[in-house]
Short mmCIF file of C-alpha atoms in Angstrom, two decimals:
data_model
loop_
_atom_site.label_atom_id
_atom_site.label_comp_id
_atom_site.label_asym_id
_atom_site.label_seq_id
_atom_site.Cartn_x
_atom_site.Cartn_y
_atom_site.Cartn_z
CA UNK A 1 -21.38 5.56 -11.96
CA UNK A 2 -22.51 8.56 -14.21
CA UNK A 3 -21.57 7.61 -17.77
CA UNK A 4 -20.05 10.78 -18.12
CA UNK A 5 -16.89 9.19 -16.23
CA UNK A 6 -16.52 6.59 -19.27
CA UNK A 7 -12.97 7.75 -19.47
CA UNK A 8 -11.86 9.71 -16.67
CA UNK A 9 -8.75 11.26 -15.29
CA UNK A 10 -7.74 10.35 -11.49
CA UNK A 11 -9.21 13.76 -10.47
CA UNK A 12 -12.40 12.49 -12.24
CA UNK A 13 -12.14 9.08 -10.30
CA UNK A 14 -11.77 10.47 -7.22
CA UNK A 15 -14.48 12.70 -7.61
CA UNK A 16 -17.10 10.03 -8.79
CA UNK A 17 -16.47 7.52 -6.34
CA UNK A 18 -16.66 10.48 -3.44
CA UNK A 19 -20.24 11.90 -4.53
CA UNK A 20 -20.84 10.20 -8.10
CA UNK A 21 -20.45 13.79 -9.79
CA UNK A 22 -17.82 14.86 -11.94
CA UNK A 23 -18.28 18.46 -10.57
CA UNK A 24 -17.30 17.29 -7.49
CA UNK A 25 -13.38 17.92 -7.99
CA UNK A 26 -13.25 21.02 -6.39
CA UNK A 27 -13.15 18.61 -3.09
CA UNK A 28 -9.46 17.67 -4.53
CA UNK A 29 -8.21 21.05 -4.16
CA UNK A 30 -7.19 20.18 -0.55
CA UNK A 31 -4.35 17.54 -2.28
CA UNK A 32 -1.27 19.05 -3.91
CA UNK A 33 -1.62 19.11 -7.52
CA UNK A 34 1.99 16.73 -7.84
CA UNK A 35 -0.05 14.04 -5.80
CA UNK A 36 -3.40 13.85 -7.80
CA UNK A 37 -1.20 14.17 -11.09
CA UNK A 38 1.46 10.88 -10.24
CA UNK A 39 -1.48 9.25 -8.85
CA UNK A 40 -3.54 9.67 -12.28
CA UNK A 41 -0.18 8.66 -14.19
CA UNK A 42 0.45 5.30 -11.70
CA UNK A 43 -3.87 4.58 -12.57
CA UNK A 44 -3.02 4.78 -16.67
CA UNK A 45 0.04 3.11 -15.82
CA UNK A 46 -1.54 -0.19 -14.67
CA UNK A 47 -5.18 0.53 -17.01
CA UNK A 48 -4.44 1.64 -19.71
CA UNK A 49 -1.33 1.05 -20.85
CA UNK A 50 -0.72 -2.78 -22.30
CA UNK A 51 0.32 -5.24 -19.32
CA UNK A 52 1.07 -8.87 -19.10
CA UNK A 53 -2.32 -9.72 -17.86
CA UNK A 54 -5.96 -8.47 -20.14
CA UNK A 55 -7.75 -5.39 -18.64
CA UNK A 56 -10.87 -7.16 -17.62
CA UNK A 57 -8.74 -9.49 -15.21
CA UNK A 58 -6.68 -6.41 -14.03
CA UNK A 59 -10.64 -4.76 -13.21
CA UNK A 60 -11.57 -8.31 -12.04
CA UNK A 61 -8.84 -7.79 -9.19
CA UNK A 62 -9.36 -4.63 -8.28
CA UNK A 63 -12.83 -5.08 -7.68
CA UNK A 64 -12.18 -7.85 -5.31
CA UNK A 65 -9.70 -5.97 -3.57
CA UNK A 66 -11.78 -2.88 -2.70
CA UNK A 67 -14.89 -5.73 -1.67
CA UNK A 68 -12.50 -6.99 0.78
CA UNK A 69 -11.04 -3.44 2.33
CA UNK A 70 -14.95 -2.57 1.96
CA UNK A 71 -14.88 0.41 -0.17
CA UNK A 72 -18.18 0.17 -2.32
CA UNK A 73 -17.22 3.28 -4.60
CA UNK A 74 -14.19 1.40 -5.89
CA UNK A 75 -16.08 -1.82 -6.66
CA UNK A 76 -18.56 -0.31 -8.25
CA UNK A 77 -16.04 1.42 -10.37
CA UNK A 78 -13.96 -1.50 -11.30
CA UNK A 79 -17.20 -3.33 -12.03
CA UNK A 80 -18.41 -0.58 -14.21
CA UNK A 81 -15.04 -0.58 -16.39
CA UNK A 82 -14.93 -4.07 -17.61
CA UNK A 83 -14.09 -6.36 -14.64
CA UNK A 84 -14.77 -9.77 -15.47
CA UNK A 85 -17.74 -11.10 -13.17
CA UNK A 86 -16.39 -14.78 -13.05
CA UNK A 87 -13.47 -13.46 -11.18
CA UNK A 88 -15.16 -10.99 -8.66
CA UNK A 89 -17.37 -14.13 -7.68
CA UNK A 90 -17.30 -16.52 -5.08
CA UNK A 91 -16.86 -19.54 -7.07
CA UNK A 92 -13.67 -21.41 -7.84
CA UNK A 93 -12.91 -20.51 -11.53
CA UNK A 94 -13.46 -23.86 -13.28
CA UNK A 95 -12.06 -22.80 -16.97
CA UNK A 96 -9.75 -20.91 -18.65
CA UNK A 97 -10.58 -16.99 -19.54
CA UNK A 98 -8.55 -14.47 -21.21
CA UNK A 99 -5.71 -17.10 -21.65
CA UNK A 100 -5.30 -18.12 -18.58
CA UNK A 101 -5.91 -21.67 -17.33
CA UNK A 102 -8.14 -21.97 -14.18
CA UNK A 103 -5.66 -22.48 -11.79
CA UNK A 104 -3.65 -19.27 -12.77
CA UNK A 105 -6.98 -17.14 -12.52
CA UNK A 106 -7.77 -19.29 -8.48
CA UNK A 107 -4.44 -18.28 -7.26
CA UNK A 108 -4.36 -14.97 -8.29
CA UNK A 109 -7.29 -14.46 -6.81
CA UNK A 110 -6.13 -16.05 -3.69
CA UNK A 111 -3.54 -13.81 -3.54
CA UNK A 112 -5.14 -10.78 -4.09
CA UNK A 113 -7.65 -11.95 -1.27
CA UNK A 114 -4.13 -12.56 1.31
CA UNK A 115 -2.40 -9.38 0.21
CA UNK A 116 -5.97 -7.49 0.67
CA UNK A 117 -6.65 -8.51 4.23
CA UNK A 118 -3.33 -9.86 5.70
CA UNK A 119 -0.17 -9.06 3.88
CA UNK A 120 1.59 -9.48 6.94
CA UNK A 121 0.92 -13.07 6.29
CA UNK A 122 2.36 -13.42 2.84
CA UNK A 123 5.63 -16.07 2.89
CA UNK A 124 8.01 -17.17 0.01
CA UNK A 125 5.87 -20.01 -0.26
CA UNK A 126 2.86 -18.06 -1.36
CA UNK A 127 5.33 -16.75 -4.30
CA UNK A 128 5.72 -20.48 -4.91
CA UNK A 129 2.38 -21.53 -5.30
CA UNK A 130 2.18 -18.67 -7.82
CA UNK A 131 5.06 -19.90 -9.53
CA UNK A 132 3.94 -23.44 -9.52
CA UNK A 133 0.53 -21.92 -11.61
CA UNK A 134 2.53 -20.34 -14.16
CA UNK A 135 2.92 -16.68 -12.91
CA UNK A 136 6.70 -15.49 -13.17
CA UNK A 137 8.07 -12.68 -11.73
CA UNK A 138 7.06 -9.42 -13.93
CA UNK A 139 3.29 -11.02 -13.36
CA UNK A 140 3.80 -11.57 -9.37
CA UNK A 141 4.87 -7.89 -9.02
CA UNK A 142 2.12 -6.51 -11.28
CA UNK A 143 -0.37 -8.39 -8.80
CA UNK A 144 1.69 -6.88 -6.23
CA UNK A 145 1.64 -3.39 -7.34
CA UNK A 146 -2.26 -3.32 -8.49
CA UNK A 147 -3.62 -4.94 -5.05
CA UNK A 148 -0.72 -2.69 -3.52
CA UNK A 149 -2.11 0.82 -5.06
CA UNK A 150 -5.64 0.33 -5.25
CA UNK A 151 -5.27 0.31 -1.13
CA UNK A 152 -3.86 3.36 -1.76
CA UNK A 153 -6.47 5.18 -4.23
CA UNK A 154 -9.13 3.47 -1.59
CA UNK A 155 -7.84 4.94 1.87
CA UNK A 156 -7.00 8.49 -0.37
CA UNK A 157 -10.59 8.44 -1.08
CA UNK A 158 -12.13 7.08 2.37
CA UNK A 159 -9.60 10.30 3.99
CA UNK A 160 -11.05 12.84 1.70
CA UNK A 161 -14.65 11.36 2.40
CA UNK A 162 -13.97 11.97 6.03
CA UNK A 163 -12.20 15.55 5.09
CA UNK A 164 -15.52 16.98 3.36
CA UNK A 165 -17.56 15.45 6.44
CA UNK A 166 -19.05 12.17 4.31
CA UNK A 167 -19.95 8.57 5.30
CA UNK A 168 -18.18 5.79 3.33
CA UNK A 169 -19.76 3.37 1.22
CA UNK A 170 -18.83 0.21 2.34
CA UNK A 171 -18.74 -3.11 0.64
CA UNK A 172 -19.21 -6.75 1.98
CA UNK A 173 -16.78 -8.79 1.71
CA UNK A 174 -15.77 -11.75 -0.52
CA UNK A 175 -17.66 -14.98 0.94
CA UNK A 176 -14.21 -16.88 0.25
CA UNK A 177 -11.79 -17.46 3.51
CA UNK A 178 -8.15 -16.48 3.06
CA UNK A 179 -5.63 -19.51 2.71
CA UNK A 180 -3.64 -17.95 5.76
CA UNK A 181 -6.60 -17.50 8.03
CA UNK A 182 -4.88 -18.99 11.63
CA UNK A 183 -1.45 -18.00 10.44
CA UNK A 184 0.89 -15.81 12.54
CA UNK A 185 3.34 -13.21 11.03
CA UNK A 186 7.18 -14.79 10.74
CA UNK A 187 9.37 -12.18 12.83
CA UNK A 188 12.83 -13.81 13.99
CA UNK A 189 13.51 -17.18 12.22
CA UNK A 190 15.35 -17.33 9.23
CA UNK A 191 14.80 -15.51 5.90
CA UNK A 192 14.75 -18.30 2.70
CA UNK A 193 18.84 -17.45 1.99
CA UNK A 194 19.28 -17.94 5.42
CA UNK A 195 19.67 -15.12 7.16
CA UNK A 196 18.39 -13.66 10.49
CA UNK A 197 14.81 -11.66 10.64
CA UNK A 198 14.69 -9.34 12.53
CA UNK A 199 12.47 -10.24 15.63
CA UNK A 200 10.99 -6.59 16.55
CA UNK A 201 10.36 -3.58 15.50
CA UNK A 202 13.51 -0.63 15.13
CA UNK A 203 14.97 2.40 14.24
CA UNK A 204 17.85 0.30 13.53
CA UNK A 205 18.77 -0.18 9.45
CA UNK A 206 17.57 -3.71 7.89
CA UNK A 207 18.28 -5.04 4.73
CA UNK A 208 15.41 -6.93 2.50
CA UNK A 209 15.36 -9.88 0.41
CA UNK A 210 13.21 -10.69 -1.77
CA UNK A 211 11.37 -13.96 -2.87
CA UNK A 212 11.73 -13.30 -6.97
CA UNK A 213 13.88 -13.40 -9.63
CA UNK A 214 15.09 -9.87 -10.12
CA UNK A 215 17.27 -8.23 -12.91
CA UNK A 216 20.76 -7.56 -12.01
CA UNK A 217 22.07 -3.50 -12.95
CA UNK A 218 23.48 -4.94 -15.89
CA UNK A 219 19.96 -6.60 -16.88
CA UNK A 220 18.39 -3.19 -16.63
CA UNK A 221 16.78 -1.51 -19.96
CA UNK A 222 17.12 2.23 -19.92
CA UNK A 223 13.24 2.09 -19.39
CA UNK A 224 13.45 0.02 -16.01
CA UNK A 225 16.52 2.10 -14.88
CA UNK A 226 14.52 5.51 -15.02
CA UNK A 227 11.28 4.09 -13.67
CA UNK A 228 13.19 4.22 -9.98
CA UNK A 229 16.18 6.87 -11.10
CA UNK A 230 14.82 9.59 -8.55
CA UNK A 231 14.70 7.11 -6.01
CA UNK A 232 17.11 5.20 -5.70
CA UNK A 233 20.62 4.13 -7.82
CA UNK A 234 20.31 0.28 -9.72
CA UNK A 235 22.30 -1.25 -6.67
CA UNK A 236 18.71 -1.37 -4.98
CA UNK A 237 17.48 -4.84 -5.17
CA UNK A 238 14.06 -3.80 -3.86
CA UNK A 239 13.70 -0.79 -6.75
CA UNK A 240 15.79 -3.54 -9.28
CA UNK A 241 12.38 -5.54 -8.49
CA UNK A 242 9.96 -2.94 -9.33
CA UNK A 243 11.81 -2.00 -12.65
CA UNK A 244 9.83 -4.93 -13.81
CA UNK A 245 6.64 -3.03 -13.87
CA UNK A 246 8.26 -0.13 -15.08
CA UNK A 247 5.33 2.34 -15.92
CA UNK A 248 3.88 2.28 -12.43
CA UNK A 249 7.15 2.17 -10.74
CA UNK A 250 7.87 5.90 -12.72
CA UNK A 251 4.74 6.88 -11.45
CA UNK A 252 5.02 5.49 -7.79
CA UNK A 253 8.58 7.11 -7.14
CA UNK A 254 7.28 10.61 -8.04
CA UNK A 255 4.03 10.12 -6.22
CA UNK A 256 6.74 9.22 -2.60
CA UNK A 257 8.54 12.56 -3.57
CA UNK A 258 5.64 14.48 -3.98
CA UNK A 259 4.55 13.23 -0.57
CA UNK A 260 7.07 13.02 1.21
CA UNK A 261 9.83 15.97 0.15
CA UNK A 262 8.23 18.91 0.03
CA UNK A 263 9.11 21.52 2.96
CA UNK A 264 5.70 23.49 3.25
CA UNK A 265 2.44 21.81 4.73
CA UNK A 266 2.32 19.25 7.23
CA UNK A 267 5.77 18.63 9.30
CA UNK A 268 8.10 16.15 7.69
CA UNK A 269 8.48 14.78 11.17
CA UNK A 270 4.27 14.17 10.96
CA UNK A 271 4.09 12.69 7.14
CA UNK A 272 7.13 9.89 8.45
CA UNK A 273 5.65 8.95 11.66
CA UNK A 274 2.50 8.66 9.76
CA UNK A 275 4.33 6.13 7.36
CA UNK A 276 5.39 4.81 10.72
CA UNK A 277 2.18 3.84 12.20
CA UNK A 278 0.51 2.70 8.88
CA UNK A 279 3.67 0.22 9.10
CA UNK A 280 3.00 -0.75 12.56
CA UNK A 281 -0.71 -1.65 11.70
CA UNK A 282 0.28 -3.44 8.91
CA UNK A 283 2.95 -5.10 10.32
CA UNK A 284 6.12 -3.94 8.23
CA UNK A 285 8.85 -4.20 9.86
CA UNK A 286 11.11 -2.90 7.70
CA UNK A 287 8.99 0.03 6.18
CA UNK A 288 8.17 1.51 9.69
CA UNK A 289 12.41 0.77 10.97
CA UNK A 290 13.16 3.24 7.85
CA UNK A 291 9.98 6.08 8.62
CA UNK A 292 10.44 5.86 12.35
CA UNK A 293 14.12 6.37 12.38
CA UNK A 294 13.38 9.86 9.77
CA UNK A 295 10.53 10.86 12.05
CA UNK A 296 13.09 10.52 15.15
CA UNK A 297 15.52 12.33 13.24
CA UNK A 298 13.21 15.08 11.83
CA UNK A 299 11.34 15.96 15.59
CA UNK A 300 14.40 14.85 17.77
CA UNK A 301 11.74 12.66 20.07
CA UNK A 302 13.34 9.46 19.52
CA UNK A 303 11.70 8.05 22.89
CA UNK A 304 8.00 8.84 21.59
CA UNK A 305 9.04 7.13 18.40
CA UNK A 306 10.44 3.88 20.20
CA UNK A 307 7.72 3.70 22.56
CA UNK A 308 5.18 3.52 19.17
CA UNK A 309 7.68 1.05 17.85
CA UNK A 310 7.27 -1.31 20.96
CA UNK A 311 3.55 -1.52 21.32
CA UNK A 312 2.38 -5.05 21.27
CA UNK A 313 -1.13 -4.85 19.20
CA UNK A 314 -3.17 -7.95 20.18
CA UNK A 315 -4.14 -9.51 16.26
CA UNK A 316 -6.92 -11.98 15.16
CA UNK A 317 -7.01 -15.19 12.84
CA UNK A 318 -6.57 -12.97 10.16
CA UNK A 319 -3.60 -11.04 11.95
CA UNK A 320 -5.90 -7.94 12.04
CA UNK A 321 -5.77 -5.77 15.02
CA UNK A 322 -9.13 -4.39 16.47
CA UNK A 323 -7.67 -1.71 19.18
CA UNK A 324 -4.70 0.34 18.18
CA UNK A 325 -5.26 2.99 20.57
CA UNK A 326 -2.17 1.78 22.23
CA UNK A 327 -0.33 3.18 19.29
CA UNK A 328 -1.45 6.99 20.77
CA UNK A 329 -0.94 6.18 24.36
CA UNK A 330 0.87 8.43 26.18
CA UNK A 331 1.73 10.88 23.35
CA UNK A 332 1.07 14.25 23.80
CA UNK A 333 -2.07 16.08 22.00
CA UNK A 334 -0.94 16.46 18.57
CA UNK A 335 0.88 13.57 17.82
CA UNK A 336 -1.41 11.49 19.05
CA UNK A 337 -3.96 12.63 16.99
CA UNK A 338 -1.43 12.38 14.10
CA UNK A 339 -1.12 8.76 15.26
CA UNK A 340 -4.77 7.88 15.55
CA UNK A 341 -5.83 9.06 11.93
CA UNK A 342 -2.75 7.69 10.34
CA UNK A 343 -3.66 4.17 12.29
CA UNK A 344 -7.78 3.97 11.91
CA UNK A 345 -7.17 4.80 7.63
CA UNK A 346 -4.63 1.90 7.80
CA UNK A 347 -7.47 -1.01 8.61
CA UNK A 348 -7.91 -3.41 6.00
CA UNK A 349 -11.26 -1.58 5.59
CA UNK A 350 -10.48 1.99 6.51
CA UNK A 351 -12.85 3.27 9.33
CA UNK A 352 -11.27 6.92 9.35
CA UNK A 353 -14.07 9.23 11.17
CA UNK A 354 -14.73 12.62 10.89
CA UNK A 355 -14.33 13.35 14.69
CA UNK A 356 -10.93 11.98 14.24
CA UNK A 357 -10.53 14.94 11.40
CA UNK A 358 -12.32 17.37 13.36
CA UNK A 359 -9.24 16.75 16.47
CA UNK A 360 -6.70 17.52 14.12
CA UNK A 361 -8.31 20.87 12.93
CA UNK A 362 -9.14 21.51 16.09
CA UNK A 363 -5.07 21.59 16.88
CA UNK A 364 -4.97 24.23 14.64
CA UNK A 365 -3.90 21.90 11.84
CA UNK A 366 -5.36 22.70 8.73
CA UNK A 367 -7.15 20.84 5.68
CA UNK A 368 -4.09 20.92 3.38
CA UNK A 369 -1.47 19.79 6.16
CA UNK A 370 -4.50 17.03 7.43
CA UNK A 371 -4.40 16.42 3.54
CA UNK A 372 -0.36 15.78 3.72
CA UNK A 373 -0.74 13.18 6.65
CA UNK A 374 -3.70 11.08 4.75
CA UNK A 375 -1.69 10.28 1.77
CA UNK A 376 1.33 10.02 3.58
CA UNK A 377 -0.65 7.23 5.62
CA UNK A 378 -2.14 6.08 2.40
CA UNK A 379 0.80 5.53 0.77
CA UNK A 380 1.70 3.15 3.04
CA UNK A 381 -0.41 0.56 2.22
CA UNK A 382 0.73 0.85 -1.18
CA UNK A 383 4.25 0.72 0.01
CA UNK A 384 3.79 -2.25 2.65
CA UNK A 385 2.03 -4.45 0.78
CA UNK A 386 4.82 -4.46 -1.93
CA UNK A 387 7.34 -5.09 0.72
CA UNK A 388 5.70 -7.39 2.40
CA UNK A 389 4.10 -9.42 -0.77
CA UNK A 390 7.48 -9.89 -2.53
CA UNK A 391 10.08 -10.33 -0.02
CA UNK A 392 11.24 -10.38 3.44
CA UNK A 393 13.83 -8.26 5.83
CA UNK A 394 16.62 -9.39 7.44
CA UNK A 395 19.10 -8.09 9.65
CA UNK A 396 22.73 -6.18 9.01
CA UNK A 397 25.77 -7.96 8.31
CA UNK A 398 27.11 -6.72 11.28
CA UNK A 399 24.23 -8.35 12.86
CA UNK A 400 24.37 -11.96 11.74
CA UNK A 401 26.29 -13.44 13.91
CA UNK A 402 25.11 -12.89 16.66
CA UNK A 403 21.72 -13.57 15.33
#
């Protein structure tokens, strides 16, 4: 990276990992100025501001999260800013570094390598084996939130690479084999408190339950309580969660309402059924029941949205799914190239093309609206892998007992 980037802003970031020029950020004109600016807040947020875990770990991380989605840019960057080698390698960490013992460092790393690849995979009991290596709660969601956003900042970057017409830089991936390779996602069953999972996807309303400790509203500082106050009010045990990374929370609730409320640019009815579909490829149940059931509501086509909900994608060892054209079957023109971008920048390693861009403009949609669906769909990977990293959804109580 140029060493003029020592210290940059997000603008600057995205920029330098796009064509490794800082002159470059006229290419970020196409993003509304509210996105770039919460997503530069959420990036000092978790940087540069003092956390519970040392900066060259919370590099260390990063690095290996964007070598397993495959973005080389990111890596690089990460690399470049103080990541600690030990932890980007191969090897099993054998000693302590930046006060952590060796097992603490192994199974974050292990974690990050699940909730890179295959968060659909992620149980209570990998919050367990965190909590039997010493990581409490405010450390599991930080984890949780950095893996969770740099997906995020890497499939905003990979959709404005394929906006201005540029090939990604990929990455190879981590040697190492994720713990869960084998594993199949847990719909239907039981959640840990007993109550039923849902066993499909639905427009229908869920609740979620999640695998931590989390304040109650009376636990709250005035701090946590206005990191999530334009979201959602304290009786949210899901936002009650996130309070306990407090900075990026503030930043991550204005970044949704900067994507997600305005009126003008791409069709709310698009930027929610693009939420959908990112859910459906990563397997969020409860994520794509809430997006799905707006999108219905916004475009009145509540049978295209249910047919998306029921597809059946066919997943690997790592619960990865290699065709999702099923997802755009049978949908007409638009939305189904609506539903093909949103699904190919949702990989684990983002494949987005610029044919795929060039449908959509040639629908008539333009750059700034295309630029409304990527981050809508990028967001999503920042808001699944939360979900499904730190808890689990279950159905109504109306529902239980006949569950």
């Amino acid at each position: 990276m140029s060493e003029e980037l020592s210290d940059p802003d997000a603008h600057q970031i995205l920029a330098a990992v796009l064509t490794d020029s800082p002159e470059a950020c006229d290419l970020l004109t196409v993003l509304r100025p509210e996105v770039l600016t919460h997503t530069r807040e959420a990036y000092d947020a978790l940087y540069r501001t003092e956390q519970q875990l040392p900066a060259p770990v919370l590099h260390a991380l990063a690095a290996v999260t964007a070598d397993w989605q495959g973005s080389a840019p990111l890596a690089q960057w990460h690399r470049s800013h103080g990541a600690d080698p030990q932890l980007t390698a191969a090897d099993p960490i054998t000693s302590a570094l930046h006060g952590l013992d060796a097992d603490a460092l192994n199974a974050l790393r292990a974690h990050v390598d699940l909730l890179s690849t295959s968060p659909a995979l992620a149980t209570g009991e990998e919050q367990e084996r965190l909590r039997a290596a010493g990581i409490e709660a405010p450390v599991a969601v930080l984890i949780s939130q950095l893996v969770s956003f740099e997906s995020y900042l890497q499939r905003l970057v990979a959709g404005l690479a394929a906006l201005a017409g540029q090939a990604a830089s990929t990455a190879d991936a981590p040697a190492r084999a994720p713990r869960t390779r084998g594993r199949v996602a847990e719909h239907g069953g039981r959640t840990v408190t007993g109550r039923a999972r849902p066993t499909r996807f639905t427009r229908d309303i869920l609740q979620w339950e999640p695998w931590i400790a989390v304040p109650t509203e009376e636990e709250l500082t005035e701090i946590q309580r206005s990191s999530f106050a334009s979201k959602a009010s304290t009786n949210s045990v899901y936002f009650r969660m996130l309070s306990l990374t407090p900075g990026i929370t503030t930043a991550r609730s204005a970044l949704d309402n900067a994507i997600f409320l305005p009126r003008d640019g791409a069709p709310k009815a698009e930027r929610e059924l693009a939420a959908a579909v990112a859910s459906k490829v990563n397997d969020c149940i409860y994520c794509a029941s809430v997006h799905a059931r707006k999108s219905a509501g916004f475009s009145k086509r509540p049978e295209d949205v249910d047919a998306l909900l029921a597809v059946v994608l066919e997943r690997d060892g790592d619960w990865i799914a290699a065709d999702l054209s099923p997802l755009s079957a049978g949908l007409e023109e638009r939305w189904a190239a609506v539903v093909t971008v949103a699904a190919e920048l949702s990989r684990p390693r983002p494949t987005l093309s610029t044919e795929a861009v060039q449908r959509l403009r040639a629908l008539e949609i333009t750059d700034t609206e295309i630029a409304d669906l990527l981050t809508a769909a990028a967001f999503f990977a920042w808001a699944n892998r939360l979900m499904l990293s730190l808890g689990e959804p279950s159905l109504p109580d109306a529902e239980q007992a006949a569950a």
